[in-house]
Amino acid sequence: MSGNRTFTMIKPDAVADGYMGAILAQIIDAGFKVVAMKYTKLSAEKAGEFYKVHSARPFYGELVEFMSSGPIVAAILEKDNAVEDFRKLIGATNPAQAEPGTIRAKFARNIGENAIHGSDSDENATIEGAFHFAGTEIYG
Ligand code: UDP
Ligand code: MG
């Protein structure tokens, strides 16, 4: 199991900007299978918990506010080498530095409101997936 799943969120900016469908299409066209998905909205408390690893960073308050500002799409995705391949698909954190054609290059507003989340390790993919989904909501 480890190594073939990652966790993603389409962030409030991209949902508000109307890119949900285009982003999901790009993810699925790249070979990722959706094994869990929900359209939901994070409370500030939940967003703060999800990003608590960044709680000492200067952008943390803004990040929590932004991530709880509107609905998101949360999903668990399956593919060989999922974490690394998905990070390549989404591009660099700062869309100004993201490779052309990546999801952040195409759809992000700026470094904070950057359209999409992707787990950075297999371990975090498991933790983040379990944060958002019960085992019964995962159809693998
Ligand atoms: N972020 C920000 N300013 C920064 C760095 C990050 O607002 O200088 C936000 C941005 O939304 C980013 C999230 O914090 O996606 C988590 O940061 P991380 O470094 O983990 O980037 P990611 O893994 O999302 O590329
Ligand atoms: Mg990260």
mmCIF file with all atom_site columns, C-alpha atoms and ligand atoms in Angstrom:
data_model
loop_
_atom_site.group_PDB
_atom_site.id
_atom_site.type_symbol
_atom_site.label_atom_id
_atom_site.label_alt_id
_atom_site.label_comp_id
_atom_site.label_asym_id
_atom_site.label_entity_id
_atom_site.label_seq_id
_atom_site.pdbx_PDB_ins_code
_atom_site.Cartn_x
_atom_site.Cartn_y
_atom_site.Cartn_z
_atom_site.occupancy
_atom_site.B_iso_or_equiv
_atom_site.pdbx_formal_charge
_atom_site.auth_seq_id
_atom_site.auth_comp_id
_atom_site.auth_asym_id
_atom_site.auth_atom_id
_atom_site.pdbx_PDB_model_num
ATOM   1   C  CA  . MET A 1 1   ? 0.000   0.000  0.000   1.00 0.00 ? 1   MET A CA  1
ATOM   2   C  CA  . SER A 1 2   ? 2.694   2.471  1.014   1.00 0.00 ? 2   SER A CA  1
ATOM   3   C  CA  . GLY A 1 3   ? 4.141   4.225  -1.996  1.00 0.00 ? 3   GLY A CA  1
ATOM   4   C  CA  . ASN A 1 4   ? 1.057   4.170  -4.187  1.00 0.00 ? 4   ASN A CA  1
ATOM   5   C  CA  . ARG A 1 5   ? -1.213  6.687  -2.484  1.00 0.00 ? 5   ARG A CA  1
ATOM   6   C  CA  . THR A 1 6   ? -1.148  10.425 -1.929  1.00 0.00 ? 6   THR A CA  1
ATOM   7   C  CA  . PHE A 1 7   ? -3.521  12.973 -0.444  1.00 0.00 ? 7   PHE A CA  1
ATOM   8   C  CA  . THR A 1 8   ? -4.664  16.190 -2.114  1.00 0.00 ? 8   THR A CA  1
ATOM   9   C  CA  . MET A 1 9   ? -6.900  19.182 -1.535  1.00 0.00 ? 9   MET A CA  1
ATOM   10  C  CA  . ILE A 1 10  ? -8.121  21.524 -4.248  1.00 0.00 ? 10  ILE A CA  1
ATOM   11  C  CA  . LYS A 1 11  ? -7.827  24.735 -2.250  1.00 0.00 ? 11  LYS A CA  1
ATOM   12  C  CA  . PRO A 1 12  ? -10.498 27.449 -1.789  1.00 0.00 ? 12  PRO A CA  1
ATOM   13  C  CA  . ASP A 1 13  ? -8.966  29.778 -4.411  1.00 0.00 ? 13  ASP A CA  1
ATOM   14  C  CA  . ALA A 1 14  ? -9.173  27.182 -7.187  1.00 0.00 ? 14  ALA A CA  1
ATOM   15  C  CA  . VAL A 1 15  ? -12.709 26.141 -6.223  1.00 0.00 ? 15  VAL A CA  1
ATOM   16  C  CA  . ALA A 1 16  ? -13.819 29.807 -6.137  1.00 0.00 ? 16  ALA A CA  1
ATOM   17  C  CA  . ASP A 1 17  ? -12.087 30.496 -9.454  1.00 0.00 ? 17  ASP A CA  1
ATOM   18  C  CA  . GLY A 1 18  ? -14.023 27.660 -11.144 1.00 0.00 ? 18  GLY A CA  1
ATOM   19  C  CA  . TYR A 1 19  ? -11.098 25.291 -11.742 1.00 0.00 ? 19  TYR A CA  1
ATOM   20  C  CA  . MET A 1 20  ? -12.357 22.228 -9.848  1.00 0.00 ? 20  MET A CA  1
ATOM   21  C  CA  . GLY A 1 21  ? -13.310 20.321 -12.990 1.00 0.00 ? 21  GLY A CA  1
ATOM   22  C  CA  . ALA A 1 22  ? -10.202 21.226 -14.969 1.00 0.00 ? 22  ALA A CA  1
ATOM   23  C  CA  . ILE A 1 23  ? -7.932  20.253 -12.074 1.00 0.00 ? 23  ILE A CA  1
ATOM   24  C  CA  . LEU A 1 24  ? -9.693  16.920 -11.498 1.00 0.00 ? 24  LEU A CA  1
ATOM   25  C  CA  . ALA A 1 25  ? -9.482  16.192 -15.224 1.00 0.00 ? 25  ALA A CA  1
ATOM   26  C  CA  . GLN A 1 26  ? -5.740  16.892 -15.247 1.00 0.00 ? 26  GLN A CA  1
ATOM   27  C  CA  . ILE A 1 27  ? -5.225  14.622 -12.214 1.00 0.00 ? 27  ILE A CA  1
ATOM   28  C  CA  . ILE A 1 28  ? -7.217  11.747 -13.720 1.00 0.00 ? 28  ILE A CA  1
ATOM   29  C  CA  . ASP A 1 29  ? -5.632  12.186 -17.168 1.00 0.00 ? 29  ASP A CA  1
ATOM   30  C  CA  . ALA A 1 30  ? -2.218  11.883 -15.486 1.00 0.00 ? 30  ALA A CA  1
ATOM   31  C  CA  . GLY A 1 31  ? -3.138  8.380  -14.350 1.00 0.00 ? 31  GLY A CA  1
ATOM   32  C  CA  . PHE A 1 32  ? -4.278  8.913  -10.777 1.00 0.00 ? 32  PHE A CA  1
ATOM   33  C  CA  . LYS A 1 33  ? -7.275  6.917  -9.582  1.00 0.00 ? 33  LYS A CA  1
ATOM   34  C  CA  . VAL A 1 34  ? -9.592  8.546  -7.042  1.00 0.00 ? 34  VAL A CA  1
ATOM   35  C  CA  . VAL A 1 35  ? -10.080 6.171  -4.097  1.00 0.00 ? 35  VAL A CA  1
ATOM   36  C  CA  . ALA A 1 36  ? -11.728 8.720  -1.757  1.00 0.00 ? 36  ALA A CA  1
ATOM   37  C  CA  . MET A 1 37  ? -13.191 12.186 -2.351  1.00 0.00 ? 37  MET A CA  1
ATOM   38  C  CA  . LYS A 1 38  ? -15.284 14.823 -0.601  1.00 0.00 ? 38  LYS A CA  1
ATOM   39  C  CA  . TYR A 1 39  ? -16.421 18.409 -1.133  1.00 0.00 ? 39  TYR A CA  1
ATOM   40  C  CA  . THR A 1 40  ? -16.146 20.014 2.270   1.00 0.00 ? 40  THR A CA  1
ATOM   41  C  CA  . LYS A 1 41  ? -15.139 23.122 4.194   1.00 0.00 ? 41  LYS A CA  1
ATOM   42  C  CA  . LEU A 1 42  ? -12.483 23.153 6.906   1.00 0.00 ? 42  LEU A CA  1
ATOM   43  C  CA  . SER A 1 43  ? -13.098 25.013 10.147  1.00 0.00 ? 43  SER A CA  1
ATOM   44  C  CA  . ALA A 1 44  ? -10.231 27.291 11.205  1.00 0.00 ? 44  ALA A CA  1
ATOM   45  C  CA  . GLU A 1 45  ? -9.507  24.766 13.926  1.00 0.00 ? 45  GLU A CA  1
ATOM   46  C  CA  . LYS A 1 46  ? -9.262  21.867 11.465  1.00 0.00 ? 46  LYS A CA  1
ATOM   47  C  CA  . ALA A 1 47  ? -7.138  23.893 9.030   1.00 0.00 ? 47  ALA A CA  1
ATOM   48  C  CA  . GLY A 1 48  ? -4.830  24.857 11.881  1.00 0.00 ? 48  GLY A CA  1
ATOM   49  C  CA  . GLU A 1 49  ? -4.460  21.243 12.897  1.00 0.00 ? 49  GLU A CA  1
ATOM   50  C  CA  . PHE A 1 50  ? -3.789  20.082 9.339   1.00 0.00 ? 50  PHE A CA  1
ATOM   51  C  CA  . TYR A 1 51  ? -1.004  22.662 8.910   1.00 0.00 ? 51  TYR A CA  1
ATOM   52  C  CA  . LYS A 1 52  ? 0.320   22.592 12.494  1.00 0.00 ? 52  LYS A CA  1
ATOM   53  C  CA  . VAL A 1 53  ? 3.793   21.624 11.209  1.00 0.00 ? 53  VAL A CA  1
ATOM   54  C  CA  . HIS A 1 54  ? 3.926   25.216 9.881   1.00 0.00 ? 54  HIS A CA  1
ATOM   55  C  CA  . SER A 1 55  ? 2.652   26.872 13.090  1.00 0.00 ? 55  SER A CA  1
ATOM   56  C  CA  . ALA A 1 56  ? 5.929   28.714 13.724  1.00 0.00 ? 56  ALA A CA  1
ATOM   57  C  CA  . ARG A 1 57  ? 6.096   30.113 10.175  1.00 0.00 ? 57  ARG A CA  1
ATOM   58  C  CA  . PRO A 1 58  ? 5.119   33.750 9.562   1.00 0.00 ? 58  PRO A CA  1
ATOM   59  C  CA  . PHE A 1 59  ? 2.466   32.769 7.013   1.00 0.00 ? 59  PHE A CA  1
ATOM   60  C  CA  . TYR A 1 60  ? 0.639   30.318 9.318   1.00 0.00 ? 60  TYR A CA  1
ATOM   61  C  CA  . GLY A 1 61  ? -2.199  32.661 10.392  1.00 0.00 ? 61  GLY A CA  1
ATOM   62  C  CA  . GLU A 1 62  ? -2.952  33.678 6.818   1.00 0.00 ? 62  GLU A CA  1
ATOM   63  C  CA  . LEU A 1 63  ? -2.721  30.069 5.651   1.00 0.00 ? 63  LEU A CA  1
ATOM   64  C  CA  . VAL A 1 64  ? -5.253  28.897 8.250   1.00 0.00 ? 64  VAL A CA  1
ATOM   65  C  CA  . GLU A 1 65  ? -7.592  31.769 7.413   1.00 0.00 ? 65  GLU A CA  1
ATOM   66  C  CA  . PHE A 1 66  ? -7.324  31.063 3.693   1.00 0.00 ? 66  PHE A CA  1
ATOM   67  C  CA  . MET A 1 67  ? -7.778  27.295 3.976   1.00 0.00 ? 67  MET A CA  1
ATOM   68  C  CA  . SER A 1 68  ? -10.963 27.771 6.024   1.00 0.00 ? 68  SER A CA  1
ATOM   69  C  CA  . SER A 1 69  ? -12.334 30.592 3.820   1.00 0.00 ? 69  SER A CA  1
ATOM   70  C  CA  . GLY A 1 70  ? -14.371 28.415 1.461   1.00 0.00 ? 70  GLY A CA  1
ATOM   71  C  CA  . PRO A 1 71  ? -15.026 24.886 0.283   1.00 0.00 ? 71  PRO A CA  1
ATOM   72  C  CA  . ILE A 1 72  ? -12.305 22.520 -0.842  1.00 0.00 ? 72  ILE A CA  1
ATOM   73  C  CA  . VAL A 1 73  ? -12.144 19.140 -2.555  1.00 0.00 ? 73  VAL A CA  1
ATOM   74  C  CA  . ALA A 1 74  ? -10.213 16.565 -0.502  1.00 0.00 ? 74  ALA A CA  1
ATOM   75  C  CA  . ALA A 1 75  ? -9.148  13.300 -2.107  1.00 0.00 ? 75  ALA A CA  1
ATOM   76  C  CA  . ILE A 1 76  ? -6.951  10.243 -1.760  1.00 0.00 ? 76  ILE A CA  1
ATOM   77  C  CA  . LEU A 1 77  ? -5.321  9.287  -5.060  1.00 0.00 ? 77  LEU A CA  1
ATOM   78  C  CA  . GLU A 1 78  ? -3.705  6.051  -6.156  1.00 0.00 ? 78  GLU A CA  1
ATOM   79  C  CA  . LYS A 1 79  ? -0.905  5.535  -8.684  1.00 0.00 ? 79  LYS A CA  1
ATOM   80  C  CA  . ASP A 1 80  ? 2.545   3.958  -8.717  1.00 0.00 ? 80  ASP A CA  1
ATOM   81  C  CA  . ASN A 1 81  ? 5.005   6.396  -7.125  1.00 0.00 ? 81  ASN A CA  1
ATOM   82  C  CA  . ALA A 1 82  ? 2.026   8.567  -6.167  1.00 0.00 ? 82  ALA A CA  1
ATOM   83  C  CA  . VAL A 1 83  ? 3.648   11.127 -3.846  1.00 0.00 ? 83  VAL A CA  1
ATOM   84  C  CA  . GLU A 1 84  ? 6.533   12.049 -6.129  1.00 0.00 ? 84  GLU A CA  1
ATOM   85  C  CA  . ASP A 1 85  ? 4.548   11.941 -9.368  1.00 0.00 ? 85  ASP A CA  1
ATOM   86  C  CA  . PHE A 1 86  ? 1.797   14.109 -7.858  1.00 0.00 ? 86  PHE A CA  1
ATOM   87  C  CA  . ARG A 1 87  ? 4.261   16.718 -6.594  1.00 0.00 ? 87  ARG A CA  1
ATOM   88  C  CA  . LYS A 1 88  ? 5.614   16.899 -10.165 1.00 0.00 ? 88  LYS A CA  1
ATOM   89  C  CA  . LEU A 1 89  ? 2.105   17.306 -11.533 1.00 0.00 ? 89  LEU A CA  1
ATOM   90  C  CA  . ILE A 1 90  ? 1.267   20.196 -9.184  1.00 0.00 ? 90  ILE A CA  1
ATOM   91  C  CA  . GLY A 1 91  ? 4.583   22.082 -9.504  1.00 0.00 ? 91  GLY A CA  1
ATOM   92  C  CA  . ALA A 1 92  ? 6.501   24.323 -7.117  1.00 0.00 ? 92  ALA A CA  1
ATOM   93  C  CA  . THR A 1 93  ? 4.850   25.968 -4.098  1.00 0.00 ? 93  THR A CA  1
ATOM   94  C  CA  . ASN A 1 94  ? 5.283   29.386 -5.720  1.00 0.00 ? 94  ASN A CA  1
ATOM   95  C  CA  . PRO A 1 95  ? 3.362   29.305 -9.016  1.00 0.00 ? 95  PRO A CA  1
ATOM   96  C  CA  . ALA A 1 96  ? 5.785   31.865 -10.463 1.00 0.00 ? 96  ALA A CA  1
ATOM   97  C  CA  . GLN A 1 97  ? 8.446   29.139 -10.182 1.00 0.00 ? 97  GLN A CA  1
ATOM   98  C  CA  . ALA A 1 98  ? 6.244   26.198 -11.177 1.00 0.00 ? 98  ALA A CA  1
ATOM   99  C  CA  . GLU A 1 99  ? 7.009   24.373 -14.442 1.00 0.00 ? 99  GLU A CA  1
ATOM   100 C  CA  . PRO A 1 100 ? 4.706   25.420 -17.300 1.00 0.00 ? 100 PRO A CA  1
ATOM   101 C  CA  . GLY A 1 101 ? 1.744   23.069 -17.587 1.00 0.00 ? 101 GLY A CA  1
ATOM   102 C  CA  . THR A 1 102 ? 1.713   22.122 -13.918 1.00 0.00 ? 102 THR A CA  1
ATOM   103 C  CA  . ILE A 1 103 ? -1.495  22.622 -11.953 1.00 0.00 ? 103 ILE A CA  1
ATOM   104 C  CA  . ARG A 1 104 ? -0.058  25.478 -9.898  1.00 0.00 ? 104 ARG A CA  1
ATOM   105 C  CA  . ALA A 1 105 ? 1.400   27.202 -12.969 1.00 0.00 ? 105 ALA A CA  1
ATOM   106 C  CA  . LYS A 1 106 ? -2.005  27.072 -14.665 1.00 0.00 ? 106 LYS A CA  1
ATOM   107 C  CA  . PHE A 1 107 ? -4.430  27.670 -11.820 1.00 0.00 ? 107 PHE A CA  1
ATOM   108 C  CA  . ALA A 1 108 ? -2.792  29.200 -8.707  1.00 0.00 ? 108 ALA A CA  1
ATOM   109 C  CA  . ARG A 1 109 ? -3.139  32.860 -7.741  1.00 0.00 ? 109 ARG A CA  1
ATOM   110 C  CA  . ASN A 1 110 ? 0.097   33.246 -5.743  1.00 0.00 ? 110 ASN A CA  1
ATOM   111 C  CA  . ILE A 1 111 ? 2.415   31.435 -3.308  1.00 0.00 ? 111 ILE A CA  1
ATOM   112 C  CA  . GLY A 1 112 ? -0.205  31.339 -0.548  1.00 0.00 ? 112 GLY A CA  1
ATOM   113 C  CA  . GLU A 1 113 ? -3.341  30.793 -2.614  1.00 0.00 ? 113 GLU A CA  1
ATOM   114 C  CA  . ASN A 1 114 ? -1.730  28.128 -4.734  1.00 0.00 ? 114 ASN A CA  1
ATOM   115 C  CA  . ALA A 1 115 ? -4.658  26.019 -5.916  1.00 0.00 ? 115 ALA A CA  1
ATOM   116 C  CA  . ILE A 1 116 ? -3.717  22.600 -4.592  1.00 0.00 ? 116 ILE A CA  1
ATOM   117 C  CA  . HIS A 1 117 ? -2.075  20.565 -1.851  1.00 0.00 ? 117 HIS A CA  1
ATOM   118 C  CA  . GLY A 1 118 ? -0.026  17.409 -2.337  1.00 0.00 ? 118 GLY A CA  1
ATOM   119 C  CA  . SER A 1 119 ? 1.500   15.246 0.412   1.00 0.00 ? 119 SER A CA  1
ATOM   120 C  CA  . ASP A 1 120 ? 5.299   15.425 0.671   1.00 0.00 ? 120 ASP A CA  1
ATOM   121 C  CA  . SER A 1 121 ? 5.988   11.833 1.838   1.00 0.00 ? 121 SER A CA  1
ATOM   122 C  CA  . ASP A 1 122 ? 4.319   8.434  2.044   1.00 0.00 ? 122 ASP A CA  1
ATOM   123 C  CA  . GLU A 1 123 ? 4.096   8.834  5.811   1.00 0.00 ? 123 GLU A CA  1
ATOM   124 C  CA  . ASN A 1 124 ? 2.335   12.194 5.552   1.00 0.00 ? 124 ASN A CA  1
ATOM   125 C  CA  . ALA A 1 125 ? 0.055   10.893 2.795   1.00 0.00 ? 125 ALA A CA  1
ATOM   126 C  CA  . THR A 1 126 ? -1.211  8.253  5.215   1.00 0.00 ? 126 THR A CA  1
ATOM   127 C  CA  . ILE A 1 127 ? -1.594  10.746 8.085   1.00 0.00 ? 127 ILE A CA  1
ATOM   128 C  CA  . GLU A 1 128 ? -3.338  13.353 5.915   1.00 0.00 ? 128 GLU A CA  1
ATOM   129 C  CA  . GLY A 1 129 ? -5.665  10.805 4.301   1.00 0.00 ? 129 GLY A CA  1
ATOM   130 C  CA  . ALA A 1 130 ? -6.709  9.526  7.728   1.00 0.00 ? 130 ALA A CA  1
ATOM   131 C  CA  . PHE A 1 131 ? -7.255  13.120 8.914   1.00 0.00 ? 131 PHE A CA  1
ATOM   132 C  CA  . HIS A 1 132 ? -9.984  13.591 6.280   1.00 0.00 ? 132 HIS A CA  1
ATOM   133 C  CA  . PHE A 1 133 ? -11.425 10.123 5.636   1.00 0.00 ? 133 PHE A CA  1
ATOM   134 C  CA  . ALA A 1 134 ? -12.727 7.200  7.638   1.00 0.00 ? 134 ALA A CA  1
ATOM   135 C  CA  . GLY A 1 135 ? -11.655 3.766  6.410   1.00 0.00 ? 135 GLY A CA  1
ATOM   136 C  CA  . THR A 1 136 ? -15.217 3.149  5.196   1.00 0.00 ? 136 THR A CA  1
ATOM   137 C  CA  . GLU A 1 137 ? -14.974 6.203  2.887   1.00 0.00 ? 137 GLU A CA  1
ATOM   138 C  CA  . ILE A 1 138 ? -11.959 4.824  0.998   1.00 0.00 ? 138 ILE A CA  1
ATOM   139 C  CA  . TYR A 1 139 ? -12.771 2.622  -1.999  1.00 0.00 ? 139 TYR A CA  1
ATOM   140 C  CA  . GLY A 1 140 ? -9.417  1.188  -2.951  1.00 0.00 ? 140 GLY A CA  1
HETATM 141 N  N1  . UDP B 2 .   ? 2.752   29.024 2.036   1.00 0.00 ? 1   UDP B N1  1
HETATM 142 C  C1  . UDP B 2 .   ? 2.673   30.400 2.089   1.00 0.00 ? 1   UDP B C1  1
HETATM 143 N  N2  . UDP B 2 .   ? 3.837   31.128 2.024   1.00 0.00 ? 1   UDP B N2  1
HETATM 144 C  C2  . UDP B 2 .   ? 5.065   30.538 1.921   1.00 0.00 ? 1   UDP B C2  1
HETATM 145 C  C3  . UDP B 2 .   ? 5.138   29.136 1.876   1.00 0.00 ? 1   UDP B C3  1
HETATM 146 C  C4  . UDP B 2 .   ? 3.966   28.408 1.928   1.00 0.00 ? 1   UDP B C4  1
HETATM 147 O  O1  . UDP B 2 .   ? 1.582   30.956 2.197   1.00 0.00 ? 1   UDP B O1  1
HETATM 148 O  O2  . UDP B 2 .   ? 6.087   31.253 1.868   1.00 0.00 ? 1   UDP B O2  1
HETATM 149 C  C5  . UDP B 2 .   ? 1.511   28.219 2.093   1.00 0.00 ? 1   UDP B C5  1
HETATM 150 C  C6  . UDP B 2 .   ? 1.110   27.652 0.732   1.00 0.00 ? 1   UDP B C6  1
HETATM 151 O  O3  . UDP B 2 .   ? -0.314  27.626 0.645   1.00 0.00 ? 1   UDP B O3  1
HETATM 152 C  C7  . UDP B 2 .   ? 1.698   26.257 0.794   1.00 0.00 ? 1   UDP B C7  1
HETATM 153 C  C8  . UDP B 2 .   ? 1.440   25.890 2.261   1.00 0.00 ? 1   UDP B C8  1
HETATM 154 O  O4  . UDP B 2 .   ? 1.692   27.103 2.969   1.00 0.00 ? 1   UDP B O4  1
HETATM 155 O  O5  . UDP B 2 .   ? 1.093   25.378 -0.116  1.00 0.00 ? 1   UDP B O5  1
HETATM 156 C  C9  . UDP B 2 .   ? 2.304   24.791 2.829   1.00 0.00 ? 1   UDP B C9  1
HETATM 157 O  O6  . UDP B 2 .   ? 3.665   25.125 2.605   1.00 0.00 ? 1   UDP B O6  1
HETATM 158 P  P1  . UDP B 2 .   ? 4.707   24.043 2.081   1.00 0.00 ? 1   UDP B P1  1
HETATM 159 O  O7  . UDP B 2 .   ? 6.062   24.619 2.222   1.00 0.00 ? 1   UDP B O7  1
HETATM 160 O  O8  . UDP B 2 .   ? 4.426   22.721 2.730   1.00 0.00 ? 1   UDP B O8  1
HETATM 161 O  O9  . UDP B 2 .   ? 4.387   23.977 0.510   1.00 0.00 ? 1   UDP B O9  1
HETATM 162 P  P2  . UDP B 2 .   ? 3.725   22.822 -0.376  1.00 0.00 ? 1   UDP B P2  1
HETATM 163 O  O10 . UDP B 2 .   ? 4.140   21.494 0.228   1.00 0.00 ? 1   UDP B O10 1
HETATM 164 O  O11 . UDP B 2 .   ? 2.231   23.047 -0.320  1.00 0.00 ? 1   UDP B O11 1
HETATM 165 O  O12 . UDP B 2 .   ? 4.273   23.018 -1.742  1.00 0.00 ? 1   UDP B O12 1
HETATM 166 MG MG  . MG  B 3 .   ? 3.974   20.806 2.143   1.00 0.00 ? 2   MG  B MG  1
#
